[in-house]
One Martini backbone bead per residue (centre of mass of N, CA, C, O) as a GRO file, in nm:
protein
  454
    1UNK     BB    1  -2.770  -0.890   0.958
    2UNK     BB    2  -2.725  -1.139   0.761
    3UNK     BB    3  -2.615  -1.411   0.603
    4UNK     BB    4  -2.391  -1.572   0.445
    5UNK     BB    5  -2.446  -1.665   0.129
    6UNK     BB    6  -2.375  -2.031  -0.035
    7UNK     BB    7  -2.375  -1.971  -0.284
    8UNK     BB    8  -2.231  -1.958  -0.558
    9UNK     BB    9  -2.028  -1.802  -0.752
   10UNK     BB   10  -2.072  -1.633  -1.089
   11UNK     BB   11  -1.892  -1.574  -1.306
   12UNK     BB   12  -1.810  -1.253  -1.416
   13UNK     BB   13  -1.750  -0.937  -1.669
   14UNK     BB   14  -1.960  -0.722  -1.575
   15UNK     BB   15  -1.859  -0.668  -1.261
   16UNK     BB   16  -1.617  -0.477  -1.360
   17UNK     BB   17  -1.742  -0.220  -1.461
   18UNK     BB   18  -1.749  -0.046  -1.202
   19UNK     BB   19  -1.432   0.014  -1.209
   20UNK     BB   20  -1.426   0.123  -1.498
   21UNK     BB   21  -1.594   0.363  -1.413
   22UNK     BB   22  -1.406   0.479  -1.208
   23UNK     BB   23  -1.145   0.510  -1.411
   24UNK     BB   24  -1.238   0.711  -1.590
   25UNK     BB   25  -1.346   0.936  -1.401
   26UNK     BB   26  -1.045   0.969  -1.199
   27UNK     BB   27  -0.824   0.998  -1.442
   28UNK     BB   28  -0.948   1.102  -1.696
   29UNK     BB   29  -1.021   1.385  -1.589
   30UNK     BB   30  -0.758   1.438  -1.454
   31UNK     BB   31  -0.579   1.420  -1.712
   32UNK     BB   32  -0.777   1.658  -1.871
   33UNK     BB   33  -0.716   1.869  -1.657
   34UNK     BB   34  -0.396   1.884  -1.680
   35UNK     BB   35  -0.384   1.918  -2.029
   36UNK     BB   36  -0.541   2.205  -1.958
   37UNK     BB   37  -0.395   2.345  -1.689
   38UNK     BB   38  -0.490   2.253  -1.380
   39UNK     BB   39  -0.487   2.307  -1.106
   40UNK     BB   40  -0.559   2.046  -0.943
   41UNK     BB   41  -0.698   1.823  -1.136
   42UNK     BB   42  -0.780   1.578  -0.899
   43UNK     BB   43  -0.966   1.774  -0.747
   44UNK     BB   44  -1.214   1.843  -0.901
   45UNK     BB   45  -1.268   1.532  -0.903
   46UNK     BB   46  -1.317   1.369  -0.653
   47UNK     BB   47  -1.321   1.038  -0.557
   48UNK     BB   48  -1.598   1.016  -0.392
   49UNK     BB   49  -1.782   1.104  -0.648
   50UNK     BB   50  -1.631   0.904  -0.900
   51UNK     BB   51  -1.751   0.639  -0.742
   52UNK     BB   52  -2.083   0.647  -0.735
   53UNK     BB   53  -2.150   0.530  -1.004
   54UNK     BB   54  -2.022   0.275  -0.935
   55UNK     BB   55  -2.233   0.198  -0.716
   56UNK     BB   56  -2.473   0.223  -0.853
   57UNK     BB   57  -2.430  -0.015  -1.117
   58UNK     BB   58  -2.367  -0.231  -0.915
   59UNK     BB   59  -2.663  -0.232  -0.780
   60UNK     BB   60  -2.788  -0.268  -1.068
   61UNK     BB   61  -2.614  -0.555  -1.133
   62UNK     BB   62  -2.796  -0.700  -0.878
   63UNK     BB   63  -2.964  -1.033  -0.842
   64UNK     BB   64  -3.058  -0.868  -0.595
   65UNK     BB   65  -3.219  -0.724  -0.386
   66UNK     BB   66  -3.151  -0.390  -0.302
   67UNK     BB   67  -3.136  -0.481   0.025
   68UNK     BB   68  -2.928  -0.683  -0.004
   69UNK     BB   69  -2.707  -0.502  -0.186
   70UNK     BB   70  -2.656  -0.293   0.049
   71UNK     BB   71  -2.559  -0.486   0.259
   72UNK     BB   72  -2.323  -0.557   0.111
   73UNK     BB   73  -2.194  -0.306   0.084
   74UNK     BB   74  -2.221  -0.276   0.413
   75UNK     BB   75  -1.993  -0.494   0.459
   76UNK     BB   76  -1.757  -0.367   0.263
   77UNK     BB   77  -1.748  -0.142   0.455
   78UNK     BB   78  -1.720  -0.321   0.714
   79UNK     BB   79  -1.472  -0.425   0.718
   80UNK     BB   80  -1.156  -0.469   0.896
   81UNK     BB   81  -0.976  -0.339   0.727
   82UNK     BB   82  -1.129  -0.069   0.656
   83UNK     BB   83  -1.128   0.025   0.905
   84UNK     BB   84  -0.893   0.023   1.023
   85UNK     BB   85  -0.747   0.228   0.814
   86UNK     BB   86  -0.934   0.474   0.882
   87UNK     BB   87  -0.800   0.501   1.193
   88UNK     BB   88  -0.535   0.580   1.054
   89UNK     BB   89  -0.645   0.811   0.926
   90UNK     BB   90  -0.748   0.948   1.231
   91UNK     BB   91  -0.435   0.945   1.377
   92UNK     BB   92  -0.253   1.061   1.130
   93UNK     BB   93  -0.405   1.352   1.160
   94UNK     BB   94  -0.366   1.421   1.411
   95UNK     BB   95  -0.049   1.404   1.448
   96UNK     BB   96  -0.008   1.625   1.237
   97UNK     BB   97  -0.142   1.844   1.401
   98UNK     BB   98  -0.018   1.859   1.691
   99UNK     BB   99   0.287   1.850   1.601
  100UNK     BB  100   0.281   2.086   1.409
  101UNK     BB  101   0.161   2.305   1.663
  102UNK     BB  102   0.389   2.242   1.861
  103UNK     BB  103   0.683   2.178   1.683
  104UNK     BB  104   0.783   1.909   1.562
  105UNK     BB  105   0.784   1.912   1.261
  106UNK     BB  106   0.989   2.067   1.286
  107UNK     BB  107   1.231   1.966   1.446
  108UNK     BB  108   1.254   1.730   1.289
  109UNK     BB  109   1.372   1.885   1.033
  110UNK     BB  110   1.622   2.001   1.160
  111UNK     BB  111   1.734   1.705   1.245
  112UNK     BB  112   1.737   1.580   0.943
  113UNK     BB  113   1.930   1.820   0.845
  114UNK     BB  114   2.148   1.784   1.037
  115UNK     BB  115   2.191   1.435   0.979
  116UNK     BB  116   2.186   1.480   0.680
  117UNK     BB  117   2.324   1.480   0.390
  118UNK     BB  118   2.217   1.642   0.077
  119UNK     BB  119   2.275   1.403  -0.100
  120UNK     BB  120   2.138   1.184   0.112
  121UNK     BB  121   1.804   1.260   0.138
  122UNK     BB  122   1.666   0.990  -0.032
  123UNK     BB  123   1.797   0.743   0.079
  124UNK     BB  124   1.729   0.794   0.374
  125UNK     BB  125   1.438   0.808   0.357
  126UNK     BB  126   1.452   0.520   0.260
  127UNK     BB  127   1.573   0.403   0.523
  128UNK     BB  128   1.412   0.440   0.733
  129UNK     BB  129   1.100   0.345   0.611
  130UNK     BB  130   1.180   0.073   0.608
  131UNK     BB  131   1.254   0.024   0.891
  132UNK     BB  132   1.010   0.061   1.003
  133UNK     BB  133   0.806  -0.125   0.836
  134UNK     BB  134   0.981  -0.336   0.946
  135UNK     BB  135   0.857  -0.300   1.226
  136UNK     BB  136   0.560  -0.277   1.198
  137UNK     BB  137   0.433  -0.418   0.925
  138UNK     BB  138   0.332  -0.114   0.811
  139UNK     BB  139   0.259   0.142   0.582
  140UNK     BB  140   0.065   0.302   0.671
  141UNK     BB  141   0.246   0.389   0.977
  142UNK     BB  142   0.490   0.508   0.821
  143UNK     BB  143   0.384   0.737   0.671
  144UNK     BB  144   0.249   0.871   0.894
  145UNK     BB  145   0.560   0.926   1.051
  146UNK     BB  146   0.744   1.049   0.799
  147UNK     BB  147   0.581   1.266   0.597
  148UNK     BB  148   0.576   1.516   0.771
  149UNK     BB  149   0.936   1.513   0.776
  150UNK     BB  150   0.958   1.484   0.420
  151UNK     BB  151   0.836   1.762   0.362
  152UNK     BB  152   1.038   1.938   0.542
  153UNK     BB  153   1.255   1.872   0.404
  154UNK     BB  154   1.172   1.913   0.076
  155UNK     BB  155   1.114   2.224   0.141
  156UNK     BB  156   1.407   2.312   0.275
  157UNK     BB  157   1.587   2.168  -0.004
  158UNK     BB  158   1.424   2.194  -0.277
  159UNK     BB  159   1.271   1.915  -0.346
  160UNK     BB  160   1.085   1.719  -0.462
  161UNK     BB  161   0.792   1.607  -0.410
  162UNK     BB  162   0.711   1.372  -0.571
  163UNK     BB  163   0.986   1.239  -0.501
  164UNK     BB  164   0.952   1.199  -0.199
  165UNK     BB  165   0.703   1.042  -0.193
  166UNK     BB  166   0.831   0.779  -0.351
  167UNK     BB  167   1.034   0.725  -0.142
  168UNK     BB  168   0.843   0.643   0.106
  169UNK     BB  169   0.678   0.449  -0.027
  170UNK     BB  170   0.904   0.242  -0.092
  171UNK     BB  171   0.995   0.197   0.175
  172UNK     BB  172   0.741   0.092   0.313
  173UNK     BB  173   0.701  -0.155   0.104
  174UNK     BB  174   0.947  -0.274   0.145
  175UNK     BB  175   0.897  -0.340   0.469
  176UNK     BB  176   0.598  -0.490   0.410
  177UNK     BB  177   0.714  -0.722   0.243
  178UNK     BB  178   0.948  -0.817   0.477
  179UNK     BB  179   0.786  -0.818   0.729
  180UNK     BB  180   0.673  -1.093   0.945
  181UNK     BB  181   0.413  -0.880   1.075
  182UNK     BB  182   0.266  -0.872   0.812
  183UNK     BB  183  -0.025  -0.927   0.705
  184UNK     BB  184   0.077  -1.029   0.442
  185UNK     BB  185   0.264  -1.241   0.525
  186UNK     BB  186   0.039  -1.412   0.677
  187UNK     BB  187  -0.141  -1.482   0.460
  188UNK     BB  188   0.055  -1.600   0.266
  189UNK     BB  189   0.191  -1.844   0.422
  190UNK     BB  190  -0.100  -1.984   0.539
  191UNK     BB  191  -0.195  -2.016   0.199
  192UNK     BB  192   0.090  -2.214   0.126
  193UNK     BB  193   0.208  -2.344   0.370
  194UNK     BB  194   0.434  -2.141   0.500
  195UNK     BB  195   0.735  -2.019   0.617
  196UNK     BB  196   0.820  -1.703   0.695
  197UNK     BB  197   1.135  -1.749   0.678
  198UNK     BB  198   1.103  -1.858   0.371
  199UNK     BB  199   0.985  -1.642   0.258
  200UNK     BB  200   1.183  -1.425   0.323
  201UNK     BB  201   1.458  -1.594   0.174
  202UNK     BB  202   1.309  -1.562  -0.117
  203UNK     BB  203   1.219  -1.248  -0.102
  204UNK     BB  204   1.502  -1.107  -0.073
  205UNK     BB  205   1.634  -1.178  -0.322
  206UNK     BB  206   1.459  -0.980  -0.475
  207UNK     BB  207   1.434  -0.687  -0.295
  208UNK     BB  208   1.751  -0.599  -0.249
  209UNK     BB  209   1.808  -0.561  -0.600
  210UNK     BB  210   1.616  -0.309  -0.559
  211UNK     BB  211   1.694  -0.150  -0.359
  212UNK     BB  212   1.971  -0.105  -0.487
  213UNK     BB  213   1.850   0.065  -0.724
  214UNK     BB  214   1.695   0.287  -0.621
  215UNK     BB  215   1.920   0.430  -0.422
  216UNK     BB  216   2.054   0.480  -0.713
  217UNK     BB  217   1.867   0.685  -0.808
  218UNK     BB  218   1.822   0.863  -0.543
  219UNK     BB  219   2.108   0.968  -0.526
  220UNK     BB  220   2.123   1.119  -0.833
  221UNK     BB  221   1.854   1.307  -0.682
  222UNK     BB  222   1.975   1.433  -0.448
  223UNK     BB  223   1.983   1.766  -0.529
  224UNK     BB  224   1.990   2.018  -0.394
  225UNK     BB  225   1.857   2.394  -0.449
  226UNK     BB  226   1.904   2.415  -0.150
  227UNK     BB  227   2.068   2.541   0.173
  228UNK     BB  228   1.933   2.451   0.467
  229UNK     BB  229   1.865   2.603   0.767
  230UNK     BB  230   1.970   2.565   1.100
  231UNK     BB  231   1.900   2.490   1.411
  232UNK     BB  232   1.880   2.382   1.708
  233UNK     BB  233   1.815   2.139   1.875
  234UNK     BB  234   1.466   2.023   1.978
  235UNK     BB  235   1.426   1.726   2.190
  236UNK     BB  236   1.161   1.739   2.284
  237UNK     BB  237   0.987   1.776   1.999
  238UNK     BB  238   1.128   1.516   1.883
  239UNK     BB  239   0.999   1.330   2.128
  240UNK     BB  240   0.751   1.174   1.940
  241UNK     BB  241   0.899   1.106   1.688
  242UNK     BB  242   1.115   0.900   1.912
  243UNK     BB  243   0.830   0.725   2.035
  244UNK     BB  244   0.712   0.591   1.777
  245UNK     BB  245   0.972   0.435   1.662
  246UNK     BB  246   1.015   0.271   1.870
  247UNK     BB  247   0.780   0.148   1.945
  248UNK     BB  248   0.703   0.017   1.649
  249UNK     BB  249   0.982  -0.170   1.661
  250UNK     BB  250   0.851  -0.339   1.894
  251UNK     BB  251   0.566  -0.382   1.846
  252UNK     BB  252   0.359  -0.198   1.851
  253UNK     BB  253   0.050  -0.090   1.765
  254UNK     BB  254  -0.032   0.131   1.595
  255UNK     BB  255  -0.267   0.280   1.731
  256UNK     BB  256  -0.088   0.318   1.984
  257UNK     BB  257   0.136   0.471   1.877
  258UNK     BB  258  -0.035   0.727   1.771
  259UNK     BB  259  -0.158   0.784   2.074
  260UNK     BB  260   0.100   0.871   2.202
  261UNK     BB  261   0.172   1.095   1.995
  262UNK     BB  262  -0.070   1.259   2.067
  263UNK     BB  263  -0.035   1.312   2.356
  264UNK     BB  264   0.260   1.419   2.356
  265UNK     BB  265   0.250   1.681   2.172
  266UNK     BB  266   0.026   1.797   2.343
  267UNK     BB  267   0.194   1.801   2.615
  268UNK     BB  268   0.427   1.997   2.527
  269UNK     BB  269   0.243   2.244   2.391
  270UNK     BB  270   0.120   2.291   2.685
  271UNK     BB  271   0.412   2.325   2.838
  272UNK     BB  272   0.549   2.556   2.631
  273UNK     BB  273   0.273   2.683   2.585
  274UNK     BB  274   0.065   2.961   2.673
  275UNK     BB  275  -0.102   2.934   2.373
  276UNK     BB  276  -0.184   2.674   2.473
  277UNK     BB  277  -0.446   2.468   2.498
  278UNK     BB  278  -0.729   2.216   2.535
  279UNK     BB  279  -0.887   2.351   2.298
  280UNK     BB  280  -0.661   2.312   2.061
  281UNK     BB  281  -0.620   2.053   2.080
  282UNK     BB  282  -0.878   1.949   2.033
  283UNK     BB  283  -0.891   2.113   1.746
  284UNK     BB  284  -0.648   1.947   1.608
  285UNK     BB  285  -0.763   1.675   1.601
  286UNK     BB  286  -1.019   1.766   1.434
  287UNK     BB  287  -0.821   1.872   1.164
  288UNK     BB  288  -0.703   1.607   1.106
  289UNK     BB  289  -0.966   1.453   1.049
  290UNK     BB  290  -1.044   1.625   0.822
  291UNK     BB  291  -0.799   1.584   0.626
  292UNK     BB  292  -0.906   1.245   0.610
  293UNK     BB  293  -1.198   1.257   0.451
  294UNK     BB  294  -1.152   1.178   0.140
  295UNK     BB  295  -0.982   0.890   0.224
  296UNK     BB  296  -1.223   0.792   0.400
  297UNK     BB  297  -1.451   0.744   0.219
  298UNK     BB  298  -1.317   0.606  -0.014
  299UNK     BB  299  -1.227   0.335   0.141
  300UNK     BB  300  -1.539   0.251   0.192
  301UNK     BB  301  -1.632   0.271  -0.123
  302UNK     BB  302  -1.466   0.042  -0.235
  303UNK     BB  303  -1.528  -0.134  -0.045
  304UNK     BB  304  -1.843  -0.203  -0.118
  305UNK     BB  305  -1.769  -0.248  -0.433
  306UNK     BB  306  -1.576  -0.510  -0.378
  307UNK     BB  307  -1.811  -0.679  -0.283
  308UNK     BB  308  -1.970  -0.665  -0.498
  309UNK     BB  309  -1.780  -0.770  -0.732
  310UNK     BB  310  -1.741  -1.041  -0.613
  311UNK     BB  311  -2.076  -1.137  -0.575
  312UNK     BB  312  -2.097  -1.102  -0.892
  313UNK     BB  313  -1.806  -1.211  -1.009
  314UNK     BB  314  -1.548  -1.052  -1.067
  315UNK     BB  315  -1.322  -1.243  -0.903
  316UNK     BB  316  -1.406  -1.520  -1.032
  317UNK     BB  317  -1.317  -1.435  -1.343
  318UNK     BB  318  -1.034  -1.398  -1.301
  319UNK     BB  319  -0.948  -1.696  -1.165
  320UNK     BB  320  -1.057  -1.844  -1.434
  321UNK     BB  321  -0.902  -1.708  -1.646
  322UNK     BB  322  -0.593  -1.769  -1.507
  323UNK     BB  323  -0.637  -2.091  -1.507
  324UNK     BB  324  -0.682  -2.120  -1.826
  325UNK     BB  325  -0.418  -1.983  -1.919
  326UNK     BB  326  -0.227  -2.197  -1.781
  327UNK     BB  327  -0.333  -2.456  -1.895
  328UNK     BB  328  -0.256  -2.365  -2.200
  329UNK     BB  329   0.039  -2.287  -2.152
  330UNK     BB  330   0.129  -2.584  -2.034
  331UNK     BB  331   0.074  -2.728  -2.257
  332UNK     BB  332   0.282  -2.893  -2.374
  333UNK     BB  333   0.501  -2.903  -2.217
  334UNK     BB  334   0.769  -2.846  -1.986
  335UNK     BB  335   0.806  -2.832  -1.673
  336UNK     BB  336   0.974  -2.550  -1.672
  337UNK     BB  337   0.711  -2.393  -1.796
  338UNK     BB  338   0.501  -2.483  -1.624
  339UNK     BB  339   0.607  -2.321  -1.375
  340UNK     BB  340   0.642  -2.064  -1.519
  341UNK     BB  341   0.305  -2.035  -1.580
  342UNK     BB  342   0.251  -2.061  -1.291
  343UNK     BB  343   0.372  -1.780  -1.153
  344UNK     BB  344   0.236  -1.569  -1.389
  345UNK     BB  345  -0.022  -1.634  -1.287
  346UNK     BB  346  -0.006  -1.555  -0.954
  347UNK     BB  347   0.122  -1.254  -1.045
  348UNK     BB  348  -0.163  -1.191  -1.241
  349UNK     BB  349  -0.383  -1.239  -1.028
  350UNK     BB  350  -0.273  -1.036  -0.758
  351UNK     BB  351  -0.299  -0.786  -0.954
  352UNK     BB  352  -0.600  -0.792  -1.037
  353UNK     BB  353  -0.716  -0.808  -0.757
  354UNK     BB  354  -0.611  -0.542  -0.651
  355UNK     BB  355  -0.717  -0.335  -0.843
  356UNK     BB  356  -0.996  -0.390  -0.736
  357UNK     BB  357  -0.964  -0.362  -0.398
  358UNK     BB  358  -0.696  -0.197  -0.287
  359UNK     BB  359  -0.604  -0.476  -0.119
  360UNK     BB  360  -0.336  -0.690  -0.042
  361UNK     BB  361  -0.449  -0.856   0.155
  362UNK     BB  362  -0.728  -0.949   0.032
  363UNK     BB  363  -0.584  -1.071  -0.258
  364UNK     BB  364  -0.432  -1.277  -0.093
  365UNK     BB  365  -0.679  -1.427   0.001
  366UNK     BB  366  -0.851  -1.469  -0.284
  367UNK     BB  367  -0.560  -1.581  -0.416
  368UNK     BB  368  -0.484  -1.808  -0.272
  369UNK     BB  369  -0.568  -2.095  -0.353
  370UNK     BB  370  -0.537  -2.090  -0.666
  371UNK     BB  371  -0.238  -2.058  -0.607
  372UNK     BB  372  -0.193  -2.321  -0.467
  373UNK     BB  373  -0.277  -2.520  -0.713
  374UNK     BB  374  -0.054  -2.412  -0.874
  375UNK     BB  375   0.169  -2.472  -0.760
  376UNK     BB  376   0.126  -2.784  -0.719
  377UNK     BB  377   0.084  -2.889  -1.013
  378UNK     BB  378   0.376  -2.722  -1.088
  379UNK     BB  379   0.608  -2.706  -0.917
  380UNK     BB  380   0.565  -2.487  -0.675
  381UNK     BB  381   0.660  -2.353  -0.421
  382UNK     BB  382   0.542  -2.224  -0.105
  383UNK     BB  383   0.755  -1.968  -0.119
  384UNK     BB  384   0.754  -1.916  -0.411
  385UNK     BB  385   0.410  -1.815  -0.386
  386UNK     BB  386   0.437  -1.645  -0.178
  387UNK     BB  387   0.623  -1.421  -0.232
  388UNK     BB  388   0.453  -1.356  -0.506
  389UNK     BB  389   0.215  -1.258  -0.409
  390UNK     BB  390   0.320  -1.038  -0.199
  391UNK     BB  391   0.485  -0.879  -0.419
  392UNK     BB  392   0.262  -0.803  -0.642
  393UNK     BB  393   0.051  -0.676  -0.399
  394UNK     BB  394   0.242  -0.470  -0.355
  395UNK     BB  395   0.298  -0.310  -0.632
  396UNK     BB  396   0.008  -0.248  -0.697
  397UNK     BB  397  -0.012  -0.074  -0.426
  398UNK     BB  398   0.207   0.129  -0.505
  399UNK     BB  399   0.057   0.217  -0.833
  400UNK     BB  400  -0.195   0.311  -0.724
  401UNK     BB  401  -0.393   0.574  -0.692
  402UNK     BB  402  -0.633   0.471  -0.501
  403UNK     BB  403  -0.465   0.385  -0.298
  404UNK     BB  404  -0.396   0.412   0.068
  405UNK     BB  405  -0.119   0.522   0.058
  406UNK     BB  406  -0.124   0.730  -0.203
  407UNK     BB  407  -0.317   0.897  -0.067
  408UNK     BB  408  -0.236   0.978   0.211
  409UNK     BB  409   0.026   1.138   0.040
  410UNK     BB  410  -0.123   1.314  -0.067
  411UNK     BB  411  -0.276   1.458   0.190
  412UNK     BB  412   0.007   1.552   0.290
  413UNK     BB  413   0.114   1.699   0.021
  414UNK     BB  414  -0.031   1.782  -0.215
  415UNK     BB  415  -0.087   1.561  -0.449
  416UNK     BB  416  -0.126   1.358  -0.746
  417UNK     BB  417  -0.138   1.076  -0.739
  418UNK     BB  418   0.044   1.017  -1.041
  419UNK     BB  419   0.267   1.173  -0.931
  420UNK     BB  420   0.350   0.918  -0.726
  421UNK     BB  421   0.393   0.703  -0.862
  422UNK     BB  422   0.571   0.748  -1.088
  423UNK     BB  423   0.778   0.774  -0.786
  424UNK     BB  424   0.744   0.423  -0.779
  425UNK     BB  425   1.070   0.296  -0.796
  426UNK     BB  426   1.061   0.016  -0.661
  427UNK     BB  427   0.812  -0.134  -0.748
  428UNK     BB  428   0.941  -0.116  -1.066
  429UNK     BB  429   1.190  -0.294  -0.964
  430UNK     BB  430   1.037  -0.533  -0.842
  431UNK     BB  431   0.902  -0.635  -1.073
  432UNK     BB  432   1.135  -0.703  -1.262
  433UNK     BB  433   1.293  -0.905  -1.050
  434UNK     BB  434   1.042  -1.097  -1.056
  435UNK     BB  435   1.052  -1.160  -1.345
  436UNK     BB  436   1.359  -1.269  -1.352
  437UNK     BB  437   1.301  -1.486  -1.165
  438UNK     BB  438   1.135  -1.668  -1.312
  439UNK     BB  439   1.297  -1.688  -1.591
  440UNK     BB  440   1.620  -1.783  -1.419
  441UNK     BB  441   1.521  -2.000  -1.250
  442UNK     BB  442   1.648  -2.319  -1.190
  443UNK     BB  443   1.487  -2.575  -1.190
  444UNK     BB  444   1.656  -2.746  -0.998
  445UNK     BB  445   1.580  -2.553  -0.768
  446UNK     BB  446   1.259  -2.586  -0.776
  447UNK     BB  447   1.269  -2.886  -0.688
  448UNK     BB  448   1.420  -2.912  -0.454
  449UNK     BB  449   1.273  -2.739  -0.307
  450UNK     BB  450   1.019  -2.880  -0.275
  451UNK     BB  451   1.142  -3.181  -0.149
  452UNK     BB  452   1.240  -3.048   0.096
  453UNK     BB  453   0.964  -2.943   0.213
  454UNK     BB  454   0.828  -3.233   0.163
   0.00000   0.00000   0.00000
């Protein structure tokens, strides 16, 4: 593979009609048989299908040669946060597939229906998500361990499927977000130039009247259908997944946390079932791996077009509009109207390119820059540039169909990403959130914190 060339890339927006035909693909049909009544109507045209002919497009519309272009595409095919990635999802399917066989996802479903109150089981779930992404990191590690566990719960006191699975990515992202070891936080910190602790200090400000606005939609909606029956806690089967949340806190790697987790349930049901054998164990990692075909090849393929729409300029396409708009909006404005138009700016890069990419580590790193510029130029903290790229790929993260969370969620609940997003009740708490921060924060604190950071 060649290196990469240093040409300049030239703003386009033709770049990104490819992703304009995935979405009108996966979400258009999907909507279309919803509305005539077809069950599991996003399952009808996959969304590994549903992206193919936008990789054809895009690779039709590069003015390099093919051979050229397809390279690129397996660049972004193979990118490191894109592989990473598929490894969570290939080792938290078969965690869950072996959990599931040896008795622990009922077990620990058991001891969360008996430590949880009914009224107040969709709070729980909401703090522990956050509690543990916040010690792991990773949105994506936190779903892992906790949806199938949150599944169980849902089924035996009859909530509602939808909203469950809205409560776990809620506080995942909640955690992801607020995080110190998120890679979100480091890329987010690094590129606007301030300390961790500084972002987090901005960030919280903003995401905890979130979070607890959100508790109360949760705790209102919290009403089994009925009493699910408990019986004896099995604490050696429920010993996989307090094994993994402990690693987790701890700061172990996720890899290493899922894998300790899938050796742990497989030597449990190996030792508690005459009827478990190592055939077994491993015939049921093989069928985690299956669980999550596609949702990995689905992670691959957006990784590949979004390099592709980078490398043809739909990436800088975007953040030269914004850069433009918010030239347009400070002009002749007064200080605080220009502070507050580039805030906006910030919020609305990160979330345009989060949309076209699906990741939102990534977009924090394509729009750290014009972020950082916009910043300086117009007196906005880098504390409070650092917050609002991490917020705002944050939110649109959490609300994105074909995202990686919301992927996940949907294939361990069997449920339509749409069905998911819409009860994604913190997302939509923190943008509003950080939109009334933007206009409502005092310019004298914005100047007094630049000063003081200086």
């Amino acid at each position: 593979m060649s290196s990469n060339s240093s040409t300049p890339i030239t703003p386009s927006a033709i770049a990104l009609l490819p992703l304009l035909v995935f979405l009108a693909l996966f979400i258009g049909v999907g909507a279309y048989l919803t509305f005539q009544g077809v069950e599991f109507a996003f399952y009808q045209l996959p969304a590994p299908i549903a992206i193919l002919p936008a990789v054809i497009i895009a690779l039709l519309l590069s003015k390099e040669s093919l051979n050229r272009a397809i390279e690129q595409f397996l660049r972004g095919v193979g990118h490191q946060d894109i592989i990473a990635m598929c490894m969570i999802y290939l080792l938290a399917g078969a965690f869950a597939a072996v959990a599931k066989a040896s008795g622990g996802v009922d077990a620990t479903v058991n001891l969360g229906l008996s430590a949880i109150p009914s009224e107040m089981i969709l709070p729980g779930i909401f703090l522990i998500s956050a509690f543990i992404a916040t010690a792991m990191g990773t949105s994506m590690g936190t779903i892992a361990a906790v949806a199938p566990v949150a599944l169980g719960i849902a089924q035996s006191s009859g909530m509602s499927l939808p909203l469950t699975a809205g409560v776990v990515l809620s506080g995942a992202m909640f955690g992801d977000n607020l995080s110190i070891i998120s890679d979100t936080t480091i890329a987010a910190t690094r590129s606007q130039g301030c300390e961790m602790r500084d972002k987090f200090r901005e960030n919280i400000r903003i995401a905890l009247p979130a979070a607890f606005f959100s508790l109360i939609l949760f705790a209102f909606s919290s009403t089994a259908t009925q009493t699910p029956d408990t019986s004896a806690i099995e604490w050696l089967k429920v010993l996989p997944y307090m094994t993994i949340l402990v690693l987790a806190i701890s700061g172990i790697n996720v890899f290493v946390v899922l894998t300790v987790g899938i050796v742990l349930a497989g030597s449990i049901g190996l030792w508690q079932s005459d009827h478990y054998a190592l055939t077994n164990f491993g015939q049921d990692i093989y069928r985690g791996f299956g669980n999550m075909q596609e949702i990995f090849l689905l992670s691959m393929l957006i990784g590949g077009l979004s390099e592709l729409m980078r490398r043809q300029g739909g990436l800088a396409f975007l953040t030269q509009l914004v850069s433009r708009w918010i030239q347009r909006l400070a002009k002749k404005q007064t200080p605080a109207a220009q502070s507050r138009a580039s805030e906006l700016g910030i919020a609305g890069l990160v979330a345009m390119v989060n949309t076209c990419t699906a990741n939102n580590t990534v977009a924090i790193i394509v729009s750290g820059g014009i972020a950082r510029q916009l910043a300086e130029e117009h007196a906005v903290t880098p504390r409070r540039s650092a917050s609002l790229l991490d917020i705002f790929s944050c939110v649109m993260q959490g609300i994105l169909p074909y995202g990686a969370q919301v992927l996940l969620l949907g294939s361990i609940f069997q449920l339509s990403p749409l069905e998911i997003v819409a009860h994604s009740y913190y997302c939509f708490s923190l943008a509003f959130a950080a939109i009334v921060a933007i206009f409502f924060t005092r310019p004298s604190r914005r100047y007094s914190q630049t000063v003081t950071h200086q």
